[in-house]
Tab-separated table of C-alpha atoms and ligand atoms in Angstrom:
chain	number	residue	atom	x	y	z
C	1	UNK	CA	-16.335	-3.747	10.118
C	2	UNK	CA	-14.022	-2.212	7.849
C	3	UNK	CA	-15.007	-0.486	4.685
C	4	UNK	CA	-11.971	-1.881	1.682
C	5	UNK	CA	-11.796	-0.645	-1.548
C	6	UNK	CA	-10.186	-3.795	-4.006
C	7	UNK	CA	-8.717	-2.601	-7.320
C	8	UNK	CA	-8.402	-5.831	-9.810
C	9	UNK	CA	-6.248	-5.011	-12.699
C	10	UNK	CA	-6.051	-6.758	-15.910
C	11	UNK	CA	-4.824	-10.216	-15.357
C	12	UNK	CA	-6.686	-10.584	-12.614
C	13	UNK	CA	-10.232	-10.021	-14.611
C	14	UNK	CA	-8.242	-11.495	-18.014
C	15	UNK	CA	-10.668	-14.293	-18.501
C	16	UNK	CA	-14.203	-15.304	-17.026
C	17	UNK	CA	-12.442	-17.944	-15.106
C	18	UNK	CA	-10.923	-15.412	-13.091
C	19	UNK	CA	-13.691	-12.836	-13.023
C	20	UNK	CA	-15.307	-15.846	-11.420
C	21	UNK	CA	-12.200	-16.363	-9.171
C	22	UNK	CA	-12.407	-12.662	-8.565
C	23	UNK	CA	-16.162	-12.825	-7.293
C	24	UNK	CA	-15.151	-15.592	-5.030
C	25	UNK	CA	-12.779	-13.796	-3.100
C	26	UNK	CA	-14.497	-10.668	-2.682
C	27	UNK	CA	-17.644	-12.900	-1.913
C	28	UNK	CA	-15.159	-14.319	1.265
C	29	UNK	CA	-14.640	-10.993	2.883
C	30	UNK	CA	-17.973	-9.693	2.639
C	31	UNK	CA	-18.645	-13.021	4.374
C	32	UNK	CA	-16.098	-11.794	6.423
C	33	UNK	CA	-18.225	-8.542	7.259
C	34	UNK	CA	-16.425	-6.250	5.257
C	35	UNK	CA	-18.238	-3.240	2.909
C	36	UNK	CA	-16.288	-3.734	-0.433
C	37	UNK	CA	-15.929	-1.542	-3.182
C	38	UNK	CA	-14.201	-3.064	-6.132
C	39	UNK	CA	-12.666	-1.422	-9.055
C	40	UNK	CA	-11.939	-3.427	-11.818
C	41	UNK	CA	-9.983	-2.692	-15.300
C	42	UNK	CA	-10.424	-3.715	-18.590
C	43	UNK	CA	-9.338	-7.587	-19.577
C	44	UNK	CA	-5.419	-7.485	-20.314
C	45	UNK	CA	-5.109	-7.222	-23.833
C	46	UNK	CA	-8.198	-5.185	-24.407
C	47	UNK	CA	-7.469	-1.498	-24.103
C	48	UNK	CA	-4.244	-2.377	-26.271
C	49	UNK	CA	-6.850	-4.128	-28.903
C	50	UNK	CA	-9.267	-0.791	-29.116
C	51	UNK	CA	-6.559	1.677	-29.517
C	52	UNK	CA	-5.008	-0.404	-32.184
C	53	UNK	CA	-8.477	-0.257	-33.910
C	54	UNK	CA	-8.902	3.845	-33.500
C	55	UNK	CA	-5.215	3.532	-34.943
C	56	UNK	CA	-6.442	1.819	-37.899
C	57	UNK	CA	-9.024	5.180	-38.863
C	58	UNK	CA	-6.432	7.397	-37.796
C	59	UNK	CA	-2.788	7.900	-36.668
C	60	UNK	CA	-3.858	10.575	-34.113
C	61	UNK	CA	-7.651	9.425	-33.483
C	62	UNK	CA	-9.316	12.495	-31.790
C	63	UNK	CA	-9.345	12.436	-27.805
C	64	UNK	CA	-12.554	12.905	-27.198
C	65	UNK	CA	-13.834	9.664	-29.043
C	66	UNK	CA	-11.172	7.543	-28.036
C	67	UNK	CA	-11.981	8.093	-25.039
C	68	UNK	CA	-15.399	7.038	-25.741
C	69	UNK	CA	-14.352	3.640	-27.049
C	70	UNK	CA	-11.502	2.634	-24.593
C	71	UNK	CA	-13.554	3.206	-21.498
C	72	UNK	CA	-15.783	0.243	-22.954
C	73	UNK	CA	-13.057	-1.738	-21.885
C	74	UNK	CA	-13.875	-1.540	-18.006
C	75	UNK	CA	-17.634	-1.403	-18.980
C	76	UNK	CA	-17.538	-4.608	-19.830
C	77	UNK	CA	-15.701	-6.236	-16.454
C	78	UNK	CA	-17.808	-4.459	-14.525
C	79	UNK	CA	-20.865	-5.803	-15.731
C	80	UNK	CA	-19.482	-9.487	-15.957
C	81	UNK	CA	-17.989	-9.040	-12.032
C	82	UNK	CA	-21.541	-7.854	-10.923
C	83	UNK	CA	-23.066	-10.822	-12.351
C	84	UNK	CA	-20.623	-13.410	-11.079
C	85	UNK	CA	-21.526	-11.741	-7.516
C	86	UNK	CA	-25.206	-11.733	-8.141
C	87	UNK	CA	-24.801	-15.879	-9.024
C	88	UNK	CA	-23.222	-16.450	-5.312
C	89	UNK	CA	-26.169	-14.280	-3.945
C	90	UNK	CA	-24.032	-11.849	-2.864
C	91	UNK	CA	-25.658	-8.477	-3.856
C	92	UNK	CA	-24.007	-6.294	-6.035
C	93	UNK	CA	-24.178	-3.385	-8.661
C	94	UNK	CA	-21.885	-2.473	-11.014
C	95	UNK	CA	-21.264	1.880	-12.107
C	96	UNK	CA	-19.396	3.550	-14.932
C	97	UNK	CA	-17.349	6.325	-14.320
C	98	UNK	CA	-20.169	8.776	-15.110
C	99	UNK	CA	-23.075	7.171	-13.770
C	100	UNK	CA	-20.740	7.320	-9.632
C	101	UNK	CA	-19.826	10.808	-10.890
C	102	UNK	CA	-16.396	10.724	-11.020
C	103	UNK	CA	-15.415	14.166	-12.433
C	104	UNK	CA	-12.949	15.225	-13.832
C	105	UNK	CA	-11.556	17.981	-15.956
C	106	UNK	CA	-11.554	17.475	-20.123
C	107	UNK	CA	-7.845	16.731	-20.128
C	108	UNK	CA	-9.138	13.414	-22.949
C	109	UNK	CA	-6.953	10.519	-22.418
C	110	UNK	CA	-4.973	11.885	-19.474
C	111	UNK	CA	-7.898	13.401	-17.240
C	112	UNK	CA	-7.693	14.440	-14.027
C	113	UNK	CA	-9.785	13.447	-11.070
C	114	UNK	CA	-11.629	17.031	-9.512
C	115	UNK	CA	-14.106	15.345	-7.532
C	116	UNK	CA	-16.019	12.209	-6.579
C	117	UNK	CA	-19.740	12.109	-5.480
C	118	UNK	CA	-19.984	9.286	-2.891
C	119	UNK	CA	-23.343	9.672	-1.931
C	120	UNK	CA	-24.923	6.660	-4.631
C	121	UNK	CA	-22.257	4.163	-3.289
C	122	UNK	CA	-22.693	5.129	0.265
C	123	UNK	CA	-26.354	3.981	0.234
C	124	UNK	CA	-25.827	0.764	-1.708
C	125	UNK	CA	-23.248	-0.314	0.845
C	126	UNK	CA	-25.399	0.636	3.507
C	127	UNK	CA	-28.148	-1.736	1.643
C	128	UNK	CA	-25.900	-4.269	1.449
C	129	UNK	CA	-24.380	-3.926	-2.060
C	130	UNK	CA	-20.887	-4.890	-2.975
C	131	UNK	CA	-20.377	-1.811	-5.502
C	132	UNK	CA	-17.948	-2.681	-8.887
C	133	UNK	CA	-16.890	0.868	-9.764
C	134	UNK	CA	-15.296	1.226	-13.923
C	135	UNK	CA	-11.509	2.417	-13.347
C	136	UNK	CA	-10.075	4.482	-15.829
C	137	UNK	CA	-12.785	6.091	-16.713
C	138	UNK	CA	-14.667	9.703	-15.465
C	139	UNK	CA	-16.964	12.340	-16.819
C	140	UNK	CA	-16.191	16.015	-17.489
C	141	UNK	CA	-18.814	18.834	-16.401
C	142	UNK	CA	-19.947	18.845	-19.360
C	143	UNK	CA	-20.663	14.991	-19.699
C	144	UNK	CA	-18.048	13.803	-22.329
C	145	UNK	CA	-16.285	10.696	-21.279
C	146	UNK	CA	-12.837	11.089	-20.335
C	147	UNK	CA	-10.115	8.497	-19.397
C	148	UNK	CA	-7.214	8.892	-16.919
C	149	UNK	CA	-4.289	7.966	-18.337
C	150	UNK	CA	-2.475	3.675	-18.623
C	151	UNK	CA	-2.853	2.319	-15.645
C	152	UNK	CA	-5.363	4.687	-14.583
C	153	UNK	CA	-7.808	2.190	-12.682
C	154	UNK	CA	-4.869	2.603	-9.799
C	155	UNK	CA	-6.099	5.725	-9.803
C	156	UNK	CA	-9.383	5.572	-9.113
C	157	UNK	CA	-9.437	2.673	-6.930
C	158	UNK	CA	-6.767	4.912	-4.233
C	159	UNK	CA	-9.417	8.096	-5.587
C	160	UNK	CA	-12.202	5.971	-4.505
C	161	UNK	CA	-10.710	5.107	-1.023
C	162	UNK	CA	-10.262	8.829	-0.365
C	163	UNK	CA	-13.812	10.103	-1.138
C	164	UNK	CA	-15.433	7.097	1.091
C	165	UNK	CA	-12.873	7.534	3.565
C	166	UNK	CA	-11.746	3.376	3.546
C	167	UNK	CA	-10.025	1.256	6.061
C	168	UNK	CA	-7.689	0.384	3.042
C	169	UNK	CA	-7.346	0.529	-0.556
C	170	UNK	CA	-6.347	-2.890	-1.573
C	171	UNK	CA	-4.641	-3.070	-5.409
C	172	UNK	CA	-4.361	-6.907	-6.618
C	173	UNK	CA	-1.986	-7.638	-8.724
C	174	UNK	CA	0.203	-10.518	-10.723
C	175	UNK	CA	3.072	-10.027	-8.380
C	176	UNK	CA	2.839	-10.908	-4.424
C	177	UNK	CA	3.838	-7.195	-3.520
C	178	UNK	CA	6.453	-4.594	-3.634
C	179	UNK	CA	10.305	-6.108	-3.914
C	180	UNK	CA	13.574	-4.879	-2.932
C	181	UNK	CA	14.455	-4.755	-6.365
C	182	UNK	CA	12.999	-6.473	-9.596
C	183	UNK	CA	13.162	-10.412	-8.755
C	184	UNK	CA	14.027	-11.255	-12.551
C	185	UNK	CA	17.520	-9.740	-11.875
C	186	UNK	CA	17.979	-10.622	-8.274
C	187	UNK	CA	16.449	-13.749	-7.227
C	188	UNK	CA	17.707	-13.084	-3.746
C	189	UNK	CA	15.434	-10.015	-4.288
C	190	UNK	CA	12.490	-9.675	-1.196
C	191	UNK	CA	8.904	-8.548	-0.965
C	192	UNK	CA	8.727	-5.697	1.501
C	193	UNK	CA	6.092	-5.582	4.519
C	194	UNK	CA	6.038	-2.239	4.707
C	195	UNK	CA	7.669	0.877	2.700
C	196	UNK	CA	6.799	4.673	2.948
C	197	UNK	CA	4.824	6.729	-0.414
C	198	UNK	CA	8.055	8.513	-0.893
C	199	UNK	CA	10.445	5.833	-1.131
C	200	UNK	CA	7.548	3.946	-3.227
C	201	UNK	CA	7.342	7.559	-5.434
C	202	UNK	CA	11.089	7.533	-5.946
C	203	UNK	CA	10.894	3.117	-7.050
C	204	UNK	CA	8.004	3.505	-9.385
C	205	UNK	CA	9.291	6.734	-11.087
C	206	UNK	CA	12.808	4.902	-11.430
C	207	UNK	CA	10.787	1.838	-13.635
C	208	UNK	CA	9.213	-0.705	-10.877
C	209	UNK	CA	5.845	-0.568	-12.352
C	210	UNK	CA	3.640	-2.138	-9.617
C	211	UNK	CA	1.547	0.934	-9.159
C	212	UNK	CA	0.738	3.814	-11.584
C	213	UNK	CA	2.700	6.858	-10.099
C	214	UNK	CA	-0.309	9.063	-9.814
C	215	UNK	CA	-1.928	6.478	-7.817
C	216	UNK	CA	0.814	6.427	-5.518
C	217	UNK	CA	1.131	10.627	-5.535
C	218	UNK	CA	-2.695	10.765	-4.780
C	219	UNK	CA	-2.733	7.656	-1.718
C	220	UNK	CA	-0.326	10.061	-0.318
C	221	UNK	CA	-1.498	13.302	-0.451
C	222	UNK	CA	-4.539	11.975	0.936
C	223	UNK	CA	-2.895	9.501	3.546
C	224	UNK	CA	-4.886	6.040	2.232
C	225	UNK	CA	-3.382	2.795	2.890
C	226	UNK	CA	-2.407	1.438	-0.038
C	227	UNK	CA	-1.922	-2.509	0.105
C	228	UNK	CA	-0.387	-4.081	-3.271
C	229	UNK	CA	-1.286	-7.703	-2.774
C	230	UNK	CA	-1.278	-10.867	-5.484
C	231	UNK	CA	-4.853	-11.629	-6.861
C	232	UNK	CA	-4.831	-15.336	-6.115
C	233	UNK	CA	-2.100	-16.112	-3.663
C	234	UNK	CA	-2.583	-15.974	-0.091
C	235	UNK	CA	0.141	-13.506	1.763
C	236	UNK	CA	-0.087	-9.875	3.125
C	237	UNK	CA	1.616	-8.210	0.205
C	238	UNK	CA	2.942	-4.460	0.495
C	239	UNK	CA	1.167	-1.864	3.106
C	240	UNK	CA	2.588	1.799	1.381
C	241	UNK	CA	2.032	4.055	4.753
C	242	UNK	CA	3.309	7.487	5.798
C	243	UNK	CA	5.310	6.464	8.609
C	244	UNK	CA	9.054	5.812	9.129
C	245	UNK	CA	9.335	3.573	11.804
C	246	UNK	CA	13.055	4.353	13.491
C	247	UNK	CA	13.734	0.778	14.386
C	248	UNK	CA	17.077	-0.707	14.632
C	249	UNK	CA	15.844	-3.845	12.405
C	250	UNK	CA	14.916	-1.070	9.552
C	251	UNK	CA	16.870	-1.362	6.997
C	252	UNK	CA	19.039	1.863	5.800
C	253	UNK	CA	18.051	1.055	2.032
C	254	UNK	CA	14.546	0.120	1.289
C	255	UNK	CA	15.160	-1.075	-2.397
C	256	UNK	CA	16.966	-0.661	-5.511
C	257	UNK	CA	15.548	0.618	-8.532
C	258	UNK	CA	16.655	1.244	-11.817
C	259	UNK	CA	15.775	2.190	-15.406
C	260	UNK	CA	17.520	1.794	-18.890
C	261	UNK	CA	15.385	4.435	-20.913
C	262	UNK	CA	17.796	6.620	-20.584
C	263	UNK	CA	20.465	8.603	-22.621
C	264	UNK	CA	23.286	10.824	-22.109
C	265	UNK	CA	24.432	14.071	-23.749
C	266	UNK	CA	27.361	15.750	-23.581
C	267	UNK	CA	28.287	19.417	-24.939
C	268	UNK	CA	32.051	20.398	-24.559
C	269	UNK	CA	33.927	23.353	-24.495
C	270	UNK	CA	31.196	25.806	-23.944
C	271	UNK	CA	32.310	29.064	-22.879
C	272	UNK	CA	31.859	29.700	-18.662
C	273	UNK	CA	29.555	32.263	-18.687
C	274	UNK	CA	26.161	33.194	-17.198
C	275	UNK	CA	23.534	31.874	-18.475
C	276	UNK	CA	25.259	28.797	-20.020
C	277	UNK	CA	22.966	26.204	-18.362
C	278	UNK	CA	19.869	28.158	-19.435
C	279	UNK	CA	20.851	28.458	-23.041
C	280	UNK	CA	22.008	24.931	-22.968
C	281	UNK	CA	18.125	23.691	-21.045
C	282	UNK	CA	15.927	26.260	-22.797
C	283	UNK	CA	15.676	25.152	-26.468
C	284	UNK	CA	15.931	21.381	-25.113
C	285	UNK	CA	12.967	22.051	-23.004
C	286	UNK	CA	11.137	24.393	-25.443
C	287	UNK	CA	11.752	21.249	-27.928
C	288	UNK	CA	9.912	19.436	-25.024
C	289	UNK	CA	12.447	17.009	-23.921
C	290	UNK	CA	12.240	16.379	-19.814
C	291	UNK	CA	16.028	16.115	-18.522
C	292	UNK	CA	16.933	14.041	-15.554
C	293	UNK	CA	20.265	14.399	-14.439
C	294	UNK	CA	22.245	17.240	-15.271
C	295	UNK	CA	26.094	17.851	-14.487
C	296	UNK	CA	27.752	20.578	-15.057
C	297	UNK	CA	31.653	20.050	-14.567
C	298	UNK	CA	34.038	23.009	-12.922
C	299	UNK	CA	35.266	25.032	-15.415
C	300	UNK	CA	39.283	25.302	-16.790
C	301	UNK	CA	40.820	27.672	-19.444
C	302	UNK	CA	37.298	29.437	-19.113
C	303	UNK	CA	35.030	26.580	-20.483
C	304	UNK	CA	32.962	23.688	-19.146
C	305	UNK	CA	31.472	20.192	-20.450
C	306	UNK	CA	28.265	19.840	-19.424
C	307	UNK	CA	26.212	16.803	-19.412
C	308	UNK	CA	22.496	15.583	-19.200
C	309	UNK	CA	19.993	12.839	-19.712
C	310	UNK	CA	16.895	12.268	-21.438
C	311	UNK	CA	14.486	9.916	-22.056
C	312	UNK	CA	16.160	7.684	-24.564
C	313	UNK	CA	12.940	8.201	-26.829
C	314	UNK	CA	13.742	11.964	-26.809
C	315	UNK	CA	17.584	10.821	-27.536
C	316	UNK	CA	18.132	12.177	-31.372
C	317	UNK	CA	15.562	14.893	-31.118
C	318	UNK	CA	17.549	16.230	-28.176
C	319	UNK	CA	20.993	15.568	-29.999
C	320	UNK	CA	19.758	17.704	-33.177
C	321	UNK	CA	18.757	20.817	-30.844
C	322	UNK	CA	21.859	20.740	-28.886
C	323	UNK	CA	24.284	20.349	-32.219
C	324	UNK	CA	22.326	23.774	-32.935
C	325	UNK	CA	23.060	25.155	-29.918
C	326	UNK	CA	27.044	24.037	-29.867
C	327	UNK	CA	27.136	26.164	-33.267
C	328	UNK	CA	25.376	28.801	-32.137
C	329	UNK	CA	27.623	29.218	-28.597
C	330	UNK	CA	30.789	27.973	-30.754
C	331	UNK	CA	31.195	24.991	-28.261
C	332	UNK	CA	34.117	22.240	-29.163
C	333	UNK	CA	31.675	19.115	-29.472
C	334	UNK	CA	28.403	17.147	-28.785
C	335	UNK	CA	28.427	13.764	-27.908
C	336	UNK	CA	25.820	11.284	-27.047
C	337	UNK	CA	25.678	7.639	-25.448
C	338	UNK	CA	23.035	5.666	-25.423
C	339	UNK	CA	24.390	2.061	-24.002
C	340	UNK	CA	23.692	3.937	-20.496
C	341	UNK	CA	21.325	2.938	-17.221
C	342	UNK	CA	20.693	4.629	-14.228
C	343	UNK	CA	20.522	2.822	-10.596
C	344	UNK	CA	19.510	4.204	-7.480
C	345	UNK	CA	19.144	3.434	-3.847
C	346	UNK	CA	16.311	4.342	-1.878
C	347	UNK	CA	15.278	4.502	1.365
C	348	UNK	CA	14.385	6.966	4.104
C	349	UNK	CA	16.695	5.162	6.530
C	350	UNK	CA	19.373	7.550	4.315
C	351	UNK	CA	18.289	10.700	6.088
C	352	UNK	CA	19.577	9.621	9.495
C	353	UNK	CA	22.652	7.439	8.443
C	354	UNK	CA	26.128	8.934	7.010
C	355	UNK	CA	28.200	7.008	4.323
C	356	UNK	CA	25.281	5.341	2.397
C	357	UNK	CA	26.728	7.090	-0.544
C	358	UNK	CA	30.046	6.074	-0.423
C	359	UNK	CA	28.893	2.631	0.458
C	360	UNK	CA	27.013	2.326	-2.770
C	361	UNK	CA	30.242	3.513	-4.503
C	362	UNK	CA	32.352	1.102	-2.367
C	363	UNK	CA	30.605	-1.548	-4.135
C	364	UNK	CA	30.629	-0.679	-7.448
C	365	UNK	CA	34.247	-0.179	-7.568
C	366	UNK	CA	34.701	-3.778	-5.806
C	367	UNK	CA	32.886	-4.631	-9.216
C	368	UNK	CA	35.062	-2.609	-10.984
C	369	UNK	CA	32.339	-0.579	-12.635
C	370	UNK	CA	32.519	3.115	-13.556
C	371	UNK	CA	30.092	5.834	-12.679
C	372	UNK	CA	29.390	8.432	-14.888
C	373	UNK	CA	27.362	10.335	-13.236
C	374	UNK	CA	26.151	10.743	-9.862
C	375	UNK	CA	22.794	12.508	-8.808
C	376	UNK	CA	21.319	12.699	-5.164
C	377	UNK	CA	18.274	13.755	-3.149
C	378	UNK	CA	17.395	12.945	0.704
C	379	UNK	CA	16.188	9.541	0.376
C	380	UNK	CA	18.108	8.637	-3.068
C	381	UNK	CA	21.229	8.242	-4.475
C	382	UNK	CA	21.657	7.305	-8.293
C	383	UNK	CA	24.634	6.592	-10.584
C	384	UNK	CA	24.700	6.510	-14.364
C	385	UNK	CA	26.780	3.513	-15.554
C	386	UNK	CA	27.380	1.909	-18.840
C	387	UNK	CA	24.524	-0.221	-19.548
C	388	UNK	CA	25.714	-3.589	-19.796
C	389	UNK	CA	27.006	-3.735	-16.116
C	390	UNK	CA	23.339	-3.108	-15.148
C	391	UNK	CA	22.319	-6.386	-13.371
C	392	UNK	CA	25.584	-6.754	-12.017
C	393	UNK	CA	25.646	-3.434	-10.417
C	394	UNK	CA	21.772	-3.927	-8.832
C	395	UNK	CA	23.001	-7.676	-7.648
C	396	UNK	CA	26.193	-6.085	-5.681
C	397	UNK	CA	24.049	-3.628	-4.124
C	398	UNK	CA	21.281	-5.854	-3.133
C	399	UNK	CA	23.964	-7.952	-1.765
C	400	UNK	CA	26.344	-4.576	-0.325
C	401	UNK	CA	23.167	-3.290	1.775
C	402	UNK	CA	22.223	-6.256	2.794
C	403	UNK	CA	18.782	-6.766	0.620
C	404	UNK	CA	19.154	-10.237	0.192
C	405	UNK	CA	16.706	-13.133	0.998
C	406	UNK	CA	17.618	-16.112	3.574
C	407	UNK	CA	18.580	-19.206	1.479
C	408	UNK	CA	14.965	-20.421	0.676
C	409	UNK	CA	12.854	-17.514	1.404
C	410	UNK	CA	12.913	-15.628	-2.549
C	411	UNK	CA	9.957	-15.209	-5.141
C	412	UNK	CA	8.996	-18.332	-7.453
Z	501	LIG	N1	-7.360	-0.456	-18.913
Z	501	LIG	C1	-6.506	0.672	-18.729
Z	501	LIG	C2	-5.127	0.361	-19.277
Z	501	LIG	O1	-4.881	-0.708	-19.767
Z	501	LIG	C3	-6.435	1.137	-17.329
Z	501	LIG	C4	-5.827	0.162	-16.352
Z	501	LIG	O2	-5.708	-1.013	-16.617
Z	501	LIG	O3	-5.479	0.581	-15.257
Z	501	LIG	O4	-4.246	1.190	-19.221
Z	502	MG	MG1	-2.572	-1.775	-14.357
């Protein structure tokens, strides 16, 4: 017997229809002889619907009570799972955040989990209880409601697993599992039976938003299988586990990611001194702005370009402090681009195979498509490439490292 913890998100419990569907199938594994602990979020639509209303008080509606009204969101499916159980006779309790004990510290509207109390959900499983846990939602020491962030239920379903010490945490979803690469570009594109936290990390910090990157960080840190799985299809979905198997059939590249909320920035002619790239990257990051890439080209006739990305929300905020900073360190010129994307390769198959880079490259120039930048880390490389050779570029490396589906075997 095998103790799961099932995290529905918000398609799956949209409408009572599927709440009801929802009951059903958790009903068929604790017929099964499985202790379930499900964590459900809001409806899909609704946590968008109360933050639009706090919007309509206030532009910057204080933390602490929007917090209060957007965890009513998962109140709500909790209480409406618990009763669809009940109907089928299967027993079944539902909890907020606070009434478990999830704490966590008073960080409103991007809390962080410090501790869960397992002890109340320990003895209704062992009285037979299917327990429906709020996601999203936790208490601070000092009682006030706090929430954990979009897509925070991921979060406490994997937080969940750790503190009861499950079999599995189990996230349903609208897709079937993780791909290769995003299907709506690549049809060829594959779910994956297996793929490590880090390589799953490096895919949902690069834009493939199955799971919410803290859920991910936390499954790891605390080694709990993490299954991403459709709500109503049958299939084994994803399994996210620590180990790298070293068989031949593993494939060097695990998937291909890739992201166009990015910018570029380029200051030229700065003088090569000391202390450039910090007086470049202070004000930029004392303005707040997170950089990703960063070049910094060898220097000629004493001077260097040097180039960076941002966020491309952070694009002209960035622009205006580094036009400062070119007139400051009498630098030639600043220019910006924001028709750019970034794709990467991942996969921990990298770290014991040579040429994977040059591969990559080998297949972009095939496509005649020119890299601006190139950035790498153990189990990544990624290239910076004018934005409207995006798809084509993921397509001819699905295709280059050999990513593609058999004829007949691709998503719907
Ligand atoms: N309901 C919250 C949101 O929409 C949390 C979640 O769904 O995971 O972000
Ligand atoms: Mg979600």
């Amino acid at each position: 017997m095998a103790l799961i913890v099932q995290k529905f998100g918000g398609t799956s419990v949209g409408t009572v229809e599927r709440i009801e569907q929802v009951a059903e199938k958790v009903k068929k594994f604790r017929d099964g002889g499985d202790d379930i602990v499900v964590v459900v979020s809001a409806m899909s639509g609704e946590t968008n619907r109360l933050i639009d209303l706090a919007k309509q008080i206030s532009d910057q509606p204080v933390a602490r009570e929007l917090d209060v009204m957007v965890s009513t969101g998962e109140q709500v499916t909790i209480a409406l799972l618990a009763m669809a159980l009940i109907k089928r006779g299967v027993p079944a309790v539902s909890y907020t955040g606070n009434q478990v004990r999830i704490l966590t510290d008073s960080a409103h509207t991007k809390a962080r989990i410090l501790q869960i109390d397992g002890q109340r959900i320990q003895r209704d499983i062992k009285a037979g209880r299917v327990v429906v846990v709020a996601g999203f939602q936790g208490v601070d020491e000092k009682g006030n409601i706090t929430t954990l962030g979009r897509g925070g239920s991921d979060t406490t379903g994997v937080a969940l697993a750790a503190a009861l010490k499950a079999d599995e945490c189990q996230i349903y979803t609208d897709v079937d599992g993780v791909y290769t690469t995003d299907p709506r570009v690549v049809a060829k594109a594959q779910r994956l039976d297996k793929i490590t936290f880090e390589e799953m990390l490096e895919m949902a910090s690069l834009g493939s938003k199955v799971l919410q990157i803290r859920a991910v960080e936390f499954a790891g840190k605390y080694s709990v299988p993490l299954r991403v799985l459709h709500s109503f299809q049958e299939g084994p979905g994803t399994l996210i586990t620590l180990d790298e198997e070293e068989s031949m059939e593993q494939p060097i590249i695990s998937g291909i990611a890739f992201n166009r909320d990015e910018a570029k920035l380029t200051i030229r002619g700065v003088p090569d001194t000391p202390g450039v790239a910090f007086k470049i990257l202070g004000p930029i990051s004392a303005a707040n702005v997170e950089v990703d890439m960063i070049v910094q080209n060898v220097a000629h006739d004493n001077t260097t370009d040097f180039t960076f990305t941002v966020h491309r929300n952070d694009y002209n905020n960035a622009l205006q402090v580094l036009q400062g900073i070119a007139s400051e360190m009498g630098a030639r010129e600043v220019i910006g681009d924001t028709d750019i994307a970034k794709v990467s390769i991942v996969g921990v198959g990298m770290r014991s195979h040579a040429g994977v880079a040059s591969r990559m490259f080998e297949a972009l120039a095939k496509e005649n498509i020119n890299i601006q930048m190139i950035s790498t880390s153990e189990i990544k490389v990624s290239v910076v490439i004018e934005e409207k050779y995006l798809e084509l570029a993921v397509r001819a490396l699905h295709t280059a490292f050999e990513l593609d589906a058999p004829a007949g075997n691709t998503a719907e």
